[in-house]
Amino acid sequence: MKSYRKELWFNTDKRLDFINITPQINHCLKESGIREGLVLVNAMHITASVFINDDEGGLHHDFEVWLEKLAPHGPVTQYLHNRGEDNADGHMKRQIMGREVVVAITDGLLDFGPWEQIFYGEFDGRRKKRVLVKIIGE
Amino acid sequence: MKSYRKELWFNTDKRLDFINITPQINHCLKESGIREGLVLVNAMHITASVFINDDEGGLHHDFEVWLEKLAPHGPVTQYLHNRGEDNADGHMKRQIMGREVVVAITDGLLDFGPWEQIFYGEFDGRRKKRVLVKIIGE
Amino acid sequence: MKSYRKELWFNTDKRLDFINITPQINHCLKESGIREGLVLVNAMHITASVFINDDEGGLHHDFEVWLEKLAPHGPVTQYLHNRGEDNADGHMKRQIMGREVVVAITDGLLDFGPWEQIFYGEFDGRRKKRVLVKIIGE
């Protein structure tokens, strides 16, 4: 069994943002030399997500509106967590969008359907945060 | 390390549907000959889910009502994504229910609690869509 | 490839509860002797979750209020599932919080960001329930 590990760093301009990281994951996969196995991609921070969905700007806008409705940022005083912080909503948004994805590797490629793309979802940005890429296989 | 891969195809009559795919996954596992490892089961489409929950019709009805409340299908014009499409809600419902499950394999069996069953969750059906089964182990 | 399996048992006093199980997972990891690989930690019951977030009491209170808003326990008669049971909301809360986490193992340690902690999330407690820990690697 071979294993591979890499950290990807992000620092978004906005508090909430979605970044397509599929090219970086493809690069990691090539670098690993692993042709059969699994890749785990996870946010290393608890107000961020890694998820798989569509690379379509309209949908990303819809996601933002929807997440704000399900877990509103303000008023920040509605959350006990926001004593000295203001990111309780980010912890919730990340639960809906998920911490991680696990993707099959087949013949040295991400084994994806036609529209699957991997995104970093930031819910408390404007600072440096990390994603972990771990690949195991042969 | 051994690996195994299979695609399962679905074409539901309804836009939203839940299908118990545990028998198919058990069949894959037997076919793979793998006795210790992990199985990844994921929707290959971004308006569908694979999740583990109860095989109880009342609950599936409740899930449908609940998902419709959290991410309503209509009015379809409320979503920017719905320019030429009408499935923005399906992308959201899939985030709540999840893209994938990872299940332990022990002694050649799915290592499940008493009520765990694997479901394909369809949120934009009436066309052919796929689930990926990837097993790694020994 | 080595593999390791352990069940952890819980019996919470409250219907809804969050328990930090990171120490137990660290103990399993040490016991396994596995230094590179993946650990899967999943609820074996369908009204419970395993998730990664912050070990902060205010946030856990916020999670409870938030989950109750998204998937209210009562009135229990609003759910078809609640014929002889009253836990339909627990099945929903578990979908939001997730069934499982997959964590990278690097150099014999959980490969975590600064604040990541693993929690058992109980949504229908006051009885014995289990979490599965499965580790594969070398």
Short mmCIF file of C-alpha atoms in Angstrom, two decimals:
data_model
loop_
_atom_site.label_atom_id
_atom_site.label_comp_id
_atom_site.label_asym_id
_atom_site.label_seq_id
_atom_site.Cartn_x
_atom_site.Cartn_y
_atom_site.Cartn_z
CA MET A 1 0.00 0.00 0.00
CA LYS A 2 1.25 3.44 -0.93
CA SER A 3 0.18 6.64 0.77
CA TYR A 4 0.42 10.32 -0.13
CA ARG A 5 -0.30 13.50 1.83
CA LYS A 6 -0.53 17.15 0.85
CA GLU A 7 -1.95 20.33 2.39
CA LEU A 8 -3.62 22.96 0.22
CA TRP A 9 -3.84 26.53 1.58
CA PHE A 10 -6.59 29.07 0.99
CA ASN A 11 -7.22 32.67 2.01
CA THR A 12 -10.49 33.96 0.59
CA ASP A 13 -11.37 37.66 0.24
CA LYS A 14 -14.97 37.00 1.28
CA ARG A 15 -16.38 35.46 4.44
CA LEU A 16 -18.25 32.86 2.36
CA ASP A 17 -16.78 31.47 -0.86
CA PHE A 18 -16.64 28.35 -3.03
CA ILE A 19 -13.44 27.38 -4.86
CA ASN A 20 -13.15 24.58 -7.41
CA ILE A 21 -10.13 22.56 -6.25
CA THR A 22 -10.46 19.68 -8.74
CA PRO A 23 -7.31 20.74 -10.65
CA GLN A 24 -5.24 20.65 -7.44
CA ILE A 25 -6.60 17.22 -6.51
CA ASN A 26 -5.80 15.93 -10.00
CA HIS A 27 -2.28 17.29 -9.58
CA CYS A 28 -1.92 15.51 -6.21
CA LEU A 29 -3.16 12.27 -7.74
CA LYS A 30 -0.59 12.45 -10.55
CA GLU A 31 2.16 13.29 -8.05
CA SER A 32 1.18 10.31 -5.88
CA GLY A 33 1.56 7.77 -8.66
CA ILE A 34 -1.36 5.84 -7.14
CA ARG A 35 -3.61 4.18 -9.73
CA GLU A 36 -6.12 2.21 -7.63
CA GLY A 37 -7.41 3.35 -4.27
CA LEU A 38 -9.22 6.11 -2.43
CA VAL A 39 -8.55 9.81 -1.97
CA LEU A 40 -9.81 11.63 1.12
CA VAL A 41 -10.13 15.41 0.80
CA ASN A 42 -11.16 17.21 3.98
CA ALA A 43 -11.29 20.68 5.44
CA MET A 44 -8.82 20.90 8.35
CA HIS A 45 -10.89 23.73 9.87
CA ILE A 46 -14.32 23.45 11.42
CA THR A 47 -15.98 26.40 9.66
CA ALA A 48 -15.13 25.10 6.18
CA SER A 49 -16.26 22.26 3.91
CA VAL A 50 -15.09 20.09 1.08
CA PHE A 51 -17.99 18.95 -1.09
CA ILE A 52 -18.80 17.74 -4.60
CA ASN A 53 -21.35 19.54 -6.70
CA ASP A 54 -21.76 21.62 -9.87
CA ASP A 55 -19.34 24.31 -11.09
CA GLU A 56 -22.12 26.75 -11.97
CA GLY A 57 -22.12 30.32 -10.68
CA GLY A 58 -25.89 30.60 -10.43
CA LEU A 59 -26.05 27.52 -8.22
CA HIS A 60 -23.26 28.85 -6.00
CA HIS A 61 -25.28 32.03 -5.50
CA ASP A 62 -28.33 29.87 -4.71
CA PHE A 63 -26.28 27.85 -2.19
CA GLU A 64 -25.20 31.05 -0.46
CA VAL A 65 -28.77 32.37 -0.16
CA TRP A 66 -30.03 28.96 0.97
CA LEU A 67 -27.33 28.42 3.61
CA GLU A 68 -27.95 31.94 4.93
CA LYS A 69 -31.63 31.04 5.30
CA LEU A 70 -30.95 27.72 7.07
CA ALA A 71 -28.15 29.05 9.30
CA PRO A 72 -28.16 32.87 9.31
CA HIS A 73 -25.00 34.77 10.22
CA GLY A 74 -26.89 37.46 12.08
CA PRO A 75 -27.95 38.64 14.45
CA VAL A 76 -24.69 37.20 15.83
CA THR A 77 -25.99 37.49 19.40
CA GLN A 78 -28.51 34.69 18.73
CA TYR A 79 -25.70 32.14 19.20
CA LEU A 80 -24.02 31.33 22.53
CA HIS A 81 -20.86 30.43 20.62
CA ASN A 82 -20.48 34.06 19.54
CA ARG A 83 -18.87 35.35 22.71
CA GLY A 84 -15.74 36.98 21.30
CA GLU A 85 -16.38 35.24 17.95
CA ASP A 86 -19.00 35.69 15.25
CA ASN A 87 -18.74 32.44 13.30
CA ALA A 88 -21.31 30.09 14.88
CA ASP A 89 -23.22 30.08 11.59
CA GLY A 90 -20.07 28.88 9.81
CA HIS A 91 -19.97 25.78 12.06
CA MET A 92 -23.56 25.04 11.03
CA LYS A 93 -23.16 25.73 7.33
CA ARG A 94 -20.22 23.33 7.31
CA GLN A 95 -22.39 20.55 8.77
CA ILE A 96 -24.87 20.93 5.91
CA MET A 97 -22.20 21.01 3.21
CA GLY A 98 -20.00 18.36 4.90
CA ARG A 99 -16.39 18.17 6.08
CA GLU A 100 -14.96 15.77 3.54
CA VAL A 101 -15.32 13.74 0.39
CA VAL A 102 -13.93 10.30 -0.40
CA VAL A 103 -13.41 9.65 -4.11
CA ALA A 104 -12.50 6.41 -5.88
CA ILE A 105 -9.30 6.28 -7.92
CA THR A 106 -9.45 4.03 -10.95
CA ASP A 107 -6.72 3.72 -13.60
CA GLY A 108 -4.92 6.70 -12.08
CA LEU A 109 -7.91 9.07 -12.38
CA LEU A 110 -10.62 10.48 -10.12
CA ASP A 111 -13.54 8.12 -10.84
CA PHE A 112 -16.16 10.79 -11.46
CA GLY A 113 -19.56 11.14 -13.06
CA PRO A 114 -20.02 13.72 -15.83
CA TRP A 115 -20.46 16.87 -13.67
CA GLU A 116 -18.71 16.06 -10.41
CA GLN A 117 -16.27 18.75 -9.27
CA ILE A 118 -14.62 19.13 -5.85
CA PHE A 119 -15.10 22.42 -3.98
CA TYR A 120 -13.58 24.08 -0.99
CA GLY A 121 -16.44 25.79 0.87
CA GLU A 122 -15.37 28.67 3.10
CA PHE A 123 -17.79 30.00 5.74
CA ASP A 124 -15.43 32.12 7.85
CA GLY A 125 -12.77 33.34 5.47
CA ARG A 126 -10.33 36.21 5.19
CA ARG A 127 -7.60 34.16 6.89
CA LYS A 128 -5.32 31.28 5.96
CA LYS A 129 -6.96 27.87 6.16
CA ARG A 130 -6.08 24.38 4.96
CA VAL A 131 -7.42 21.34 3.14
CA LEU A 132 -5.86 17.89 3.58
CA VAL A 133 -5.42 15.51 0.66
CA LYS A 134 -4.67 11.92 1.68
CA ILE A 135 -4.41 9.15 -0.91
CA ILE A 136 -4.02 5.45 -0.20
CA GLY A 137 -3.76 2.64 -2.71
CA GLU A 138 -1.35 1.11 -5.20
CA MET B 1 -4.42 -4.70 -1.80
CA LYS B 2 -7.34 -5.74 -4.00
CA SER B 3 -9.75 -3.32 -5.60
CA TYR B 4 -13.17 -3.73 -7.19
CA ARG B 5 -15.38 -1.35 -9.16
CA LYS B 6 -18.97 -1.50 -10.38
CA GLU B 7 -21.56 0.97 -11.64
CA LEU B 8 -25.23 0.57 -10.74
CA TRP B 9 -27.82 2.24 -12.99
CA PHE B 10 -31.16 3.74 -11.98
CA ASN B 11 -34.08 5.38 -13.78
CA THR B 12 -36.83 6.36 -11.39
CA ASP B 13 -40.43 7.08 -12.41
CA LYS B 14 -40.68 9.96 -9.96
CA ARG B 15 -38.59 13.11 -9.62
CA LEU B 16 -37.81 12.24 -5.99
CA ASP B 17 -37.36 8.64 -4.87
CA PHE B 18 -35.51 6.44 -2.41
CA ILE B 19 -34.31 2.95 -3.40
CA ASN B 20 -32.81 0.39 -1.02
CA ILE B 21 -29.61 -0.75 -2.76
CA THR B 22 -28.24 -2.89 0.07
CA PRO B 23 -28.83 -6.16 -1.86
CA GLN B 24 -26.80 -4.83 -4.83
CA ILE B 25 -23.95 -3.73 -2.55
CA ASN B 26 -23.94 -7.15 -0.86
CA HIS B 27 -23.75 -8.72 -4.31
CA CYS B 28 -20.78 -6.50 -5.26
CA LEU B 29 -19.03 -7.39 -2.03
CA LYS B 30 -19.43 -11.13 -2.68
CA GLU B 31 -18.24 -10.67 -6.27
CA SER B 32 -15.15 -8.73 -5.09
CA GLY B 33 -13.95 -11.51 -2.78
CA ILE B 34 -12.69 -8.81 -0.41
CA ARG B 35 -13.04 -9.76 3.28
CA GLU B 36 -11.38 -6.85 5.12
CA GLY B 37 -11.47 -3.25 3.92
CA LEU B 38 -13.73 -0.37 3.00
CA VAL B 39 -16.50 0.08 0.46
CA LEU B 40 -17.26 3.52 -0.96
CA VAL B 41 -20.73 3.93 -2.48
CA ASN B 42 -21.37 7.30 -4.11
CA ALA B 43 -23.83 8.99 -6.43
CA MET B 44 -22.05 9.87 -9.69
CA HIS B 45 -24.58 12.66 -10.30
CA ILE B 46 -24.90 15.90 -8.38
CA THR B 47 -28.66 15.84 -7.82
CA ALA B 48 -28.63 12.42 -6.16
CA SER B 49 -27.45 10.93 -2.88
CA VAL B 50 -26.30 7.71 -1.32
CA PHE B 51 -27.14 7.55 2.38
CA ILE B 52 -27.75 5.10 5.20
CA ASN B 53 -30.97 5.19 7.16
CA ASP B 54 -34.14 3.18 7.89
CA ASP B 55 -36.10 1.10 5.35
CA GLU B 56 -39.47 2.36 6.57
CA GLY B 57 -42.03 3.85 4.19
CA GLY B 58 -43.43 6.33 6.69
CA LEU B 59 -39.98 7.77 7.30
CA HIS B 60 -39.33 8.06 3.55
CA HIS B 61 -42.54 10.06 3.23
CA ASP B 62 -41.40 12.23 6.16
CA PHE B 63 -38.00 12.75 4.50
CA GLU B 64 -39.71 13.90 1.31
CA VAL B 65 -41.93 16.42 3.12
CA TRP B 66 -38.98 17.63 5.20
CA LEU B 67 -36.59 18.05 2.27
CA GLU B 68 -39.29 19.92 0.37
CA LYS B 69 -39.61 22.28 3.32
CA LEU B 70 -35.85 22.87 3.66
CA ALA B 71 -35.18 23.14 -0.10
CA PRO B 72 -38.44 23.65 -2.01
CA HIS B 73 -38.65 22.73 -5.67
CA GLY B 74 -40.85 25.68 -6.53
CA PRO B 75 -41.32 28.34 -7.46
CA VAL B 76 -38.44 27.31 -9.73
CA THR B 77 -37.72 30.95 -10.59
CA GLN B 78 -36.43 31.58 -7.05
CA TYR B 79 -33.12 29.95 -8.05
CA LEU B 80 -30.55 31.49 -10.41
CA HIS B 81 -29.48 27.97 -11.38
CA ASN B 82 -32.88 27.37 -12.97
CA ARG B 83 -32.20 29.11 -16.28
CA GLY B 84 -33.10 26.33 -18.69
CA GLU B 85 -33.12 23.82 -15.82
CA ASP B 86 -35.44 23.29 -12.87
CA ASN B 87 -33.34 21.15 -10.53
CA ALA B 88 -31.58 23.66 -8.22
CA ASP B 89 -33.49 22.18 -5.26
CA GLY B 90 -32.10 18.74 -6.15
CA HIS B 91 -28.54 20.06 -5.72
CA MET B 92 -29.51 21.28 -2.24
CA LYS B 93 -31.43 18.19 -1.16
CA ARG B 94 -28.40 16.13 -2.11
CA GLN B 95 -26.16 18.22 0.20
CA ILE B 96 -28.44 17.47 3.15
CA MET B 97 -28.66 13.75 2.42
CA GLY B 98 -25.00 13.43 1.35
CA ARG B 99 -23.15 12.20 -1.75
CA GLU B 100 -21.60 9.02 -0.41
CA VAL B 101 -21.21 6.47 2.34
CA VAL B 102 -18.11 4.58 3.42
CA VAL B 103 -18.82 1.24 5.08
CA ALA B 104 -16.44 -1.10 6.86
CA ILE B 105 -16.04 -4.64 5.54
CA THR B 106 -15.35 -7.26 8.19
CA ASP B 107 -15.20 -11.03 7.58
CA GLY B 108 -16.55 -10.51 4.06
CA LEU B 109 -19.71 -8.67 5.22
CA LEU B 110 -20.95 -5.08 5.44
CA ASP B 111 -20.19 -4.22 9.07
CA PHE B 112 -23.60 -2.81 9.95
CA GLY B 113 -25.66 -2.00 13.01
CA PRO B 114 -29.12 -3.60 13.35
CA TRP B 115 -31.12 -1.21 11.10
CA GLU B 116 -28.55 0.23 8.69
CA GLN B 117 -29.60 0.03 5.03
CA ILE B 118 -28.02 1.81 2.04
CA PHE B 119 -30.27 4.00 -0.12
CA TYR B 120 -30.00 5.70 -3.45
CA GLY B 121 -31.71 9.09 -3.09
CA GLU B 122 -32.95 10.58 -6.35
CA PHE B 123 -33.89 14.28 -6.48
CA ASP B 124 -34.08 14.83 -10.24
CA GLY B 125 -35.16 11.52 -11.69
CA ARG B 126 -36.90 10.21 -14.77
CA ARG B 127 -33.57 9.67 -16.54
CA LYS B 128 -30.68 7.22 -16.33
CA LYS B 129 -28.24 7.90 -13.52
CA ARG B 130 -25.44 5.98 -11.86
CA VAL B 131 -23.98 4.94 -8.51
CA LEU B 132 -20.34 3.93 -8.13
CA VAL B 133 -19.28 1.04 -5.89
CA LYS B 134 -15.56 0.93 -5.13
CA ILE B 135 -14.12 -1.63 -2.73
CA ILE B 136 -10.54 -1.77 -1.50
CA GLY B 137 -9.02 -4.28 0.89
CA GLU B 138 -7.87 -7.88 1.04
CA MET C 1 -2.61 -4.09 4.62
CA LYS C 2 -3.56 -4.26 8.29
CA SER C 3 -7.07 -3.78 9.59
CA TYR C 4 -8.49 -3.06 13.03
CA ARG C 5 -12.04 -3.02 14.38
CA LYS C 6 -13.59 -1.87 17.64
CA GLU C 7 -17.08 -1.01 18.89
CA LEU C 8 -17.62 1.85 21.34
CA TRP C 9 -20.80 1.81 23.45
CA PHE C 10 -22.82 4.79 24.66
CA ASN C 11 -25.91 5.28 26.81
CA THR C 12 -26.73 8.97 27.22
CA ASP C 13 -28.97 10.38 29.96
CA LYS C 14 -30.56 12.85 27.56
CA ARG C 15 -32.42 12.28 24.33
CA LEU C 16 -30.00 14.59 22.50
CA ASP C 17 -26.33 14.75 23.45
CA PHE C 18 -22.84 15.31 22.03
CA ILE C 19 -19.85 13.37 23.37
CA ASN C 20 -16.22 14.03 22.45
CA ILE C 21 -14.85 10.60 21.48
CA THR C 22 -11.44 11.76 20.23
CA PRO C 23 -9.61 10.16 23.20
CA GLN C 24 -11.21 6.78 22.44
CA ILE C 25 -10.29 7.03 18.75
CA ASN C 26 -6.71 7.93 19.65
CA HIS C 27 -6.64 4.87 21.92
CA CYS C 28 -7.93 2.65 19.08
CA LEU C 29 -5.29 4.06 16.74
CA LYS C 30 -2.49 3.29 19.19
CA GLU C 31 -3.89 -0.20 19.76
CA SER C 32 -4.03 -0.85 16.01
CA GLY C 33 -0.34 -0.10 15.43
CA ILE C 34 -1.32 1.39 12.06
CA ARG C 35 0.81 4.40 11.06
CA GLU C 36 -0.41 5.25 7.53
CA GLY C 37 -3.98 4.80 6.37
CA LEU C 38 -7.56 5.80 7.00
CA VAL C 39 -9.88 5.48 9.98
CA LEU C 40 -13.63 5.26 9.51
CA VAL C 41 -15.75 6.16 12.54
CA ASN C 42 -19.50 5.69 12.08
CA ALA C 43 -22.67 5.52 14.10
CA MET C 44 -24.10 1.98 13.89
CA HIS C 45 -27.58 3.36 14.62
CA ILE C 46 -29.72 5.49 12.34
CA THR C 47 -30.73 8.16 14.86
CA ALA C 48 -27.13 9.01 15.76
CA SER C 49 -24.17 10.73 14.12
CA VAL C 50 -20.42 10.87 14.16
CA PHE C 51 -19.11 14.29 13.16
CA ILE C 52 -16.12 16.58 13.51
CA ASN C 53 -16.50 20.07 14.91
CA ASP C 54 -15.57 22.27 17.87
CA ASP C 55 -15.46 21.14 21.52
CA GLU C 56 -17.20 24.27 22.79
CA GLY C 57 -20.26 24.08 25.01
CA GLY C 58 -21.89 27.23 23.65
CA LEU C 59 -21.73 25.84 20.12
CA HIS C 60 -23.21 22.52 21.23
CA HIS C 61 -26.13 24.41 22.74
CA ASP C 62 -26.46 26.36 19.46
CA PHE C 63 -26.40 23.08 17.48
CA GLU C 64 -29.21 21.71 19.64
CA VAL C 65 -31.42 24.79 19.16
CA TRP C 66 -30.63 24.87 15.43
CA LEU C 67 -31.34 21.16 14.84
CA GLU C 68 -34.59 21.49 16.77
CA LYS C 69 -35.57 24.34 14.44
CA LEU C 70 -34.67 22.42 11.25
CA ALA C 71 -36.13 19.09 12.37
CA PRO C 72 -38.42 19.59 15.39
CA HIS C 73 -39.13 16.68 17.72
CA GLY C 74 -42.75 17.70 18.24
CA PRO C 75 -45.53 17.57 17.67
CA VAL C 76 -44.57 13.93 17.16
CA THR C 77 -47.79 13.29 15.23
CA GLN C 78 -46.51 15.41 12.31
CA TYR C 79 -44.39 12.44 11.18
CA LEU C 80 -45.76 9.23 9.64
CA HIS C 81 -42.77 7.36 11.07
CA ASN C 82 -44.02 8.06 14.58
CA ARG C 83 -46.56 5.25 14.75
CA GLY C 84 -45.46 3.51 17.94
CA GLU C 85 -42.18 5.48 17.86
CA ASP C 86 -41.36 9.14 18.45
CA ASN C 87 -37.91 9.48 16.89
CA ALA C 88 -38.55 10.58 13.27
CA ASP C 89 -36.77 13.87 14.03
CA GLY C 90 -33.70 11.91 15.13
CA HIS C 91 -33.47 10.29 11.68
CA MET C 92 -33.49 13.79 10.16
CA LYS C 93 -31.05 15.40 12.59
CA ARG C 94 -28.63 12.58 11.86
CA GLN C 95 -28.77 13.34 8.10
CA ILE C 96 -27.74 16.95 8.77
CA MET C 97 -24.92 16.03 11.13
CA GLY C 98 -23.82 12.95 9.12
CA ARG C 99 -23.36 9.25 9.83
CA GLU C 100 -19.59 8.97 9.65
CA VAL C 101 -16.20 10.60 9.36
CA VAL C 102 -13.12 9.36 7.54
CA VAL C 103 -9.85 10.68 8.95
CA ALA C 104 -6.33 10.37 7.56
CA ILE C 105 -3.69 8.64 9.66
CA THR C 106 -0.17 10.00 9.22
CA ASP C 107 2.85 8.93 11.28
CA GLY C 108 0.56 7.00 13.62
CA LEU C 109 -1.61 10.03 14.49
CA LEU C 110 -5.02 11.41 13.50
CA ASP C 111 -4.06 13.96 10.84
CA PHE C 112 -6.10 16.87 12.21
CA GLY C 113 -6.27 20.63 11.89
CA PRO C 114 -5.95 22.74 15.06
CA TRP C 115 -9.53 22.44 16.37
CA GLU C 116 -10.85 19.20 14.90
CA GLN C 117 -12.47 16.88 17.45
CA ILE C 118 -14.62 13.81 16.81
CA PHE C 119 -18.10 13.70 18.37
CA TYR C 120 -20.77 11.14 18.89
CA GLY C 121 -24.10 12.86 18.27
CA GLU C 122 -27.07 11.21 19.93
CA PHE C 123 -30.61 12.13 18.83
CA ASP C 124 -32.61 9.33 20.45
CA GLY C 125 -30.70 8.40 23.57
CA ARG C 126 -31.37 6.81 26.93
CA ARG C 127 -30.50 3.37 25.60
CA LYS C 128 -27.32 1.50 24.62
CA LYS C 129 -26.01 2.37 21.16
CA ARG C 130 -22.75 1.77 19.31
CA VAL C 131 -20.07 3.44 17.20
CA LEU C 132 -17.82 1.43 14.88
CA VAL C 133 -14.13 2.22 14.49
CA LYS C 134 -12.47 0.60 11.49
CA ILE C 135 -8.85 1.32 10.59
CA ILE C 136 -7.05 0.14 7.47
CA GLY C 137 -3.46 0.81 6.50
CA GLU C 138 0.06 -0.20 7.40
#
